[in-house]
């Protein structure tokens, strides 16, 4: 080998690159702004490691094919963009890599925008190995997007986006004009992390288009991405334009569906919908026409109605663009449905919004449906003659279904990537687009279902947390933070503001153990992390929290962010005799409390009697993940739980899950709970309230009151409880087929009201006959052994 010639060649090559490409490292936004203007094709600008605070980054340039202009981190993951920051890019052949947006929020409508003005878009540009984690506005109602895709031929790959808790879609494609239609964008190998429930519309993870431009062709490809617990709303992906393709994505335990909301001719193929039996996990919802849905695997999905494994909607006559256009010319073929809850639902939504137009010319063919625990596999809410079934192998609780549209064949079992599945050798009807199976195996003589054979040793890469997103990043979103927090146990002595100081110093996960005595607070404490306040194991009586205030309208605790507050074995005394008694026990932050949790167990809470006050108050624009009250006593209070400030009637509400279990509520001037959800937004779960084995005594002191003030809450269950001795004009009004009251005693109060399919059963109107002291049942009570669990109605 001629080493001199090799050395000379290398020198010439390096000199050539060096002559035409440069790399410049910048340390702050001022240096960046000076140097970014000098870049040409092949050049790189490097952001120095460290925190870039309140940085407005504008990246404009004109690279060439194969010679990007690069904006990169000095070390991927060690350049964090924080505070009020944003990034805009426009031009051609630009590439951005290695940036991390955390600890802040955008001051604009979008964190990363593929345009710098209304006329300057990005083309042939790439966003890769970047992170946006928890970069949300404080207030849930303050809307923004994280990514805005404009222009054409742009790619987003190997990025992580997780923890968005405010309104606005995570990633939006805008095919709004000739510069962004037929865009051929590629969204691939990204990790879309946990998105908490939003409690309103606007919580999509991806949206392509809008209803206003839904007839425009976008031609965007969403391929091989991993969606993990994207629970913002019912639409994980919202298709609102034409000719988009969704290939080989994995939806892991997502409480929603891939929704073909507007626009036509979408292709949905090779996707894995993994529910693992979790409630609300969905598959594909179909509206509009010309879609092809094939070679998908639907695994143990627990969703119903709008969140079913397959939902085919009814339509509105002469529908406006933002309505529901008819389902026409849709093919659903060669999919496998494995142990899904009632997997196929047709003509869904007929009961609302004048959706009276049934699907037309729709074919379900060559599908394998295996749900051996389900008595039904299909449900039609109206005449579904426009849906044709052909050659589907279907197994329900009754065994193999036979008849029109079905097929026969033996089932074989296998495991793919850790998931059980079934396949068959039963032959499929030939379809021109079904050339390969879900694992990429060539279909010679095609068989029914998504799997051509067991193919246990396939080399096909299923999108997962391991192969999507940047390999150097470990997510720090809400779910992972809460699951791994383990703190210290900190003893707290009785006295004035000792607990207040302990809370200031406490770290996430710490447990503050209170000794007996009075713990006096002179000001409110803000809870912004996961904290437990509990009685010491040596306490013979409950440690008592009281306030000593110098002004009115005080509260013990304020919950902010996504904190978790657990109270165990303590007493909270509102002290109505004080000069300035506490108006509230616990409130939410007005600046933002999203996805937080409140748990109270074995506590006694009393004397919160300031007029218009309440023990608990949720302010507008906040939402709890869960509120759970167990084994406790609430007494002598003006109002209980106030969650009634979302009054715009657009479907918003203030808590996802509220549970009252084995708890006494006694002597309230007004309501126990005001839980409000106005309007008819179908994108959310609609809130849940469960009351079990409780006593509600003397709730509502006059005829103007309602004991349980519920408006529009979708899921309500009241069981095994006693409601007694109330002057309230309304005990409770239940509405909807997911509202029920059962095995309860109502004494000296009005009967519950039910409508729209709400259920009322096994109610008893006898005197409960409590013991002389307390609320335990006497031996003469007719409520003994009458609970649904075989125990007594009332307290356990």
mmCIF file with all atom_site columns, C-alpha atoms in Angstrom, residues 601-668:
data_model
loop_
_atom_site.group_PDB
_atom_site.id
_atom_site.type_symbol
_atom_site.label_atom_id
_atom_site.label_alt_id
_atom_site.label_comp_id
_atom_site.label_asym_id
_atom_site.label_entity_id
_atom_site.label_seq_id
_atom_site.pdbx_PDB_ins_code
_atom_site.Cartn_x
_atom_site.Cartn_y
_atom_site.Cartn_z
_atom_site.occupancy
_atom_site.B_iso_or_equiv
_atom_site.pdbx_formal_charge
_atom_site.auth_seq_id
_atom_site.auth_comp_id
_atom_site.auth_asym_id
_atom_site.auth_atom_id
_atom_site.pdbx_PDB_model_num
ATOM 1  C CA . UNK A 1 601 ? -56.740 8.391  55.831 1.00 0.00 ? 601 UNK A CA 1
ATOM 2  C CA . UNK A 1 602 ? -57.755 7.903  59.489 1.00 0.00 ? 602 UNK A CA 1
ATOM 3  C CA . UNK A 1 603 ? -58.048 11.650 60.086 1.00 0.00 ? 603 UNK A CA 1
ATOM 4  C CA . UNK A 1 604 ? -60.584 13.851 61.884 1.00 0.00 ? 604 UNK A CA 1
ATOM 5  C CA . UNK A 1 605 ? -61.332 17.212 60.285 1.00 0.00 ? 605 UNK A CA 1
ATOM 6  C CA . UNK A 1 606 ? -63.765 19.639 61.839 1.00 0.00 ? 606 UNK A CA 1
ATOM 7  C CA . UNK A 1 607 ? -64.980 23.169 62.536 1.00 0.00 ? 607 UNK A CA 1
ATOM 8  C CA . UNK A 1 608 ? -64.444 24.689 59.091 1.00 0.00 ? 608 UNK A CA 1
ATOM 9  C CA . UNK A 1 609 ? -67.483 26.878 59.428 1.00 0.00 ? 609 UNK A CA 1
ATOM 10 C CA . UNK A 1 610 ? -66.576 30.191 57.830 1.00 0.00 ? 610 UNK A CA 1
ATOM 11 C CA . UNK A 1 611 ? -69.433 31.218 55.535 1.00 0.00 ? 611 UNK A CA 1
ATOM 12 C CA . UNK A 1 612 ? -68.694 30.425 51.843 1.00 0.00 ? 612 UNK A CA 1
ATOM 13 C CA . UNK A 1 613 ? -65.681 28.407 52.994 1.00 0.00 ? 613 UNK A CA 1
ATOM 14 C CA . UNK A 1 614 ? -65.066 24.695 52.574 1.00 0.00 ? 614 UNK A CA 1
ATOM 15 C CA . UNK A 1 615 ? -62.689 22.043 53.772 1.00 0.00 ? 615 UNK A CA 1
ATOM 16 C CA . UNK A 1 616 ? -61.315 21.656 50.238 1.00 0.00 ? 616 UNK A CA 1
ATOM 17 C CA . UNK A 1 617 ? -61.472 24.067 47.291 1.00 0.00 ? 617 UNK A CA 1
ATOM 18 C CA . UNK A 1 618 ? -60.239 23.559 43.721 1.00 0.00 ? 618 UNK A CA 1
ATOM 19 C CA . UNK A 1 619 ? -59.731 26.752 41.766 1.00 0.00 ? 619 UNK A CA 1
ATOM 20 C CA . UNK A 1 620 ? -60.480 27.171 38.083 1.00 0.00 ? 620 UNK A CA 1
ATOM 21 C CA . UNK A 1 621 ? -57.872 25.786 35.716 1.00 0.00 ? 621 UNK A CA 1
ATOM 22 C CA . UNK A 1 622 ? -56.662 23.012 38.023 1.00 0.00 ? 622 UNK A CA 1
ATOM 23 C CA . UNK A 1 623 ? -57.248 19.269 37.918 1.00 0.00 ? 623 UNK A CA 1
ATOM 24 C CA . UNK A 1 624 ? -56.592 16.498 40.401 1.00 0.00 ? 624 UNK A CA 1
ATOM 25 C CA . UNK A 1 625 ? -55.551 13.075 39.268 1.00 0.00 ? 625 UNK A CA 1
ATOM 26 C CA . UNK A 1 626 ? -57.149 11.632 42.392 1.00 0.00 ? 626 UNK A CA 1
ATOM 27 C CA . UNK A 1 627 ? -58.701 12.615 45.711 1.00 0.00 ? 627 UNK A CA 1
ATOM 28 C CA . UNK A 1 628 ? -59.150 9.709  48.092 1.00 0.00 ? 628 UNK A CA 1
ATOM 29 C CA . UNK A 1 629 ? -60.745 9.982  51.539 1.00 0.00 ? 629 UNK A CA 1
ATOM 30 C CA . UNK A 1 630 ? -60.795 6.834  53.676 1.00 0.00 ? 630 UNK A CA 1
ATOM 31 C CA . UNK A 1 631 ? -61.575 5.813  57.265 1.00 0.00 ? 631 UNK A CA 1
ATOM 32 C CA . UNK A 1 632 ? -62.014 9.403  58.424 1.00 0.00 ? 632 UNK A CA 1
ATOM 33 C CA . UNK A 1 633 ? -64.440 11.818 60.098 1.00 0.00 ? 633 UNK A CA 1
ATOM 34 C CA . UNK A 1 634 ? -65.510 15.205 58.703 1.00 0.00 ? 634 UNK A CA 1
ATOM 35 C CA . UNK A 1 635 ? -67.850 17.183 60.924 1.00 0.00 ? 635 UNK A CA 1
ATOM 36 C CA . UNK A 1 636 ? -69.192 20.636 61.746 1.00 0.00 ? 636 UNK A CA 1
ATOM 37 C CA . UNK A 1 637 ? -68.312 22.220 58.411 1.00 0.00 ? 637 UNK A CA 1
ATOM 38 C CA . UNK A 1 638 ? -69.914 24.828 56.167 1.00 0.00 ? 638 UNK A CA 1
ATOM 39 C CA . UNK A 1 639 ? -69.103 23.016 52.907 1.00 0.00 ? 639 UNK A CA 1
ATOM 40 C CA . UNK A 1 640 ? -67.141 19.891 52.150 1.00 0.00 ? 640 UNK A CA 1
ATOM 41 C CA . UNK A 1 641 ? -65.436 19.609 48.766 1.00 0.00 ? 641 UNK A CA 1
ATOM 42 C CA . UNK A 1 642 ? -65.807 22.488 46.310 1.00 0.00 ? 642 UNK A CA 1
ATOM 43 C CA . UNK A 1 643 ? -64.955 21.616 42.695 1.00 0.00 ? 643 UNK A CA 1
ATOM 44 C CA . UNK A 1 644 ? -67.433 23.834 40.890 1.00 0.00 ? 644 UNK A CA 1
ATOM 45 C CA . UNK A 1 645 ? -65.494 26.646 39.231 1.00 0.00 ? 645 UNK A CA 1
ATOM 46 C CA . UNK A 1 646 ? -65.283 25.328 35.643 1.00 0.00 ? 646 UNK A CA 1
ATOM 47 C CA . UNK A 1 647 ? -68.451 27.137 34.563 1.00 0.00 ? 647 UNK A CA 1
ATOM 48 C CA . UNK A 1 648 ? -67.778 27.854 30.869 1.00 0.00 ? 648 UNK A CA 1
ATOM 49 C CA . UNK A 1 649 ? -69.757 24.710 29.978 1.00 0.00 ? 649 UNK A CA 1
ATOM 50 C CA . UNK A 1 650 ? -67.163 23.406 27.537 1.00 0.00 ? 650 UNK A CA 1
ATOM 51 C CA . UNK A 1 651 ? -66.645 20.086 29.273 1.00 0.00 ? 651 UNK A CA 1
ATOM 52 C CA . UNK A 1 652 ? -63.931 20.970 31.781 1.00 0.00 ? 652 UNK A CA 1
ATOM 53 C CA . UNK A 1 653 ? -63.879 19.647 35.339 1.00 0.00 ? 653 UNK A CA 1
ATOM 54 C CA . UNK A 1 654 ? -61.558 19.704 38.344 1.00 0.00 ? 654 UNK A CA 1
ATOM 55 C CA . UNK A 1 655 ? -60.767 16.081 39.249 1.00 0.00 ? 655 UNK A CA 1
ATOM 56 C CA . UNK A 1 656 ? -60.484 12.776 37.446 1.00 0.00 ? 656 UNK A CA 1
ATOM 57 C CA . UNK A 1 657 ? -61.117 10.441 40.383 1.00 0.00 ? 657 UNK A CA 1
ATOM 58 C CA . UNK A 1 658 ? -62.726 11.121 43.753 1.00 0.00 ? 658 UNK A CA 1
ATOM 59 C CA . UNK A 1 659 ? -63.254 8.321  46.266 1.00 0.00 ? 659 UNK A CA 1
ATOM 60 C CA . UNK A 1 660 ? -64.992 8.538  49.646 1.00 0.00 ? 660 UNK A CA 1
ATOM 61 C CA . UNK A 1 661 ? -64.662 5.224  51.484 1.00 0.00 ? 661 UNK A CA 1
ATOM 62 C CA . UNK A 1 662 ? -65.731 4.260  55.022 1.00 0.00 ? 662 UNK A CA 1
ATOM 63 C CA . UNK A 1 663 ? -65.966 7.884  56.142 1.00 0.00 ? 663 UNK A CA 1
ATOM 64 C CA . UNK A 1 664 ? -68.433 9.845  58.275 1.00 0.00 ? 664 UNK A CA 1
ATOM 65 C CA . UNK A 1 665 ? -69.622 13.255 57.066 1.00 0.00 ? 665 UNK A CA 1
ATOM 66 C CA . UNK A 1 666 ? -71.714 14.932 59.767 1.00 0.00 ? 666 UNK A CA 1
ATOM 67 C CA . UNK A 1 667 ? -73.315 18.348 60.255 1.00 0.00 ? 667 UNK A CA 1
ATOM 68 C CA . UNK A 1 668 ? -72.576 20.354 57.099 1.00 0.00 ? 668 UNK A CA 1
#
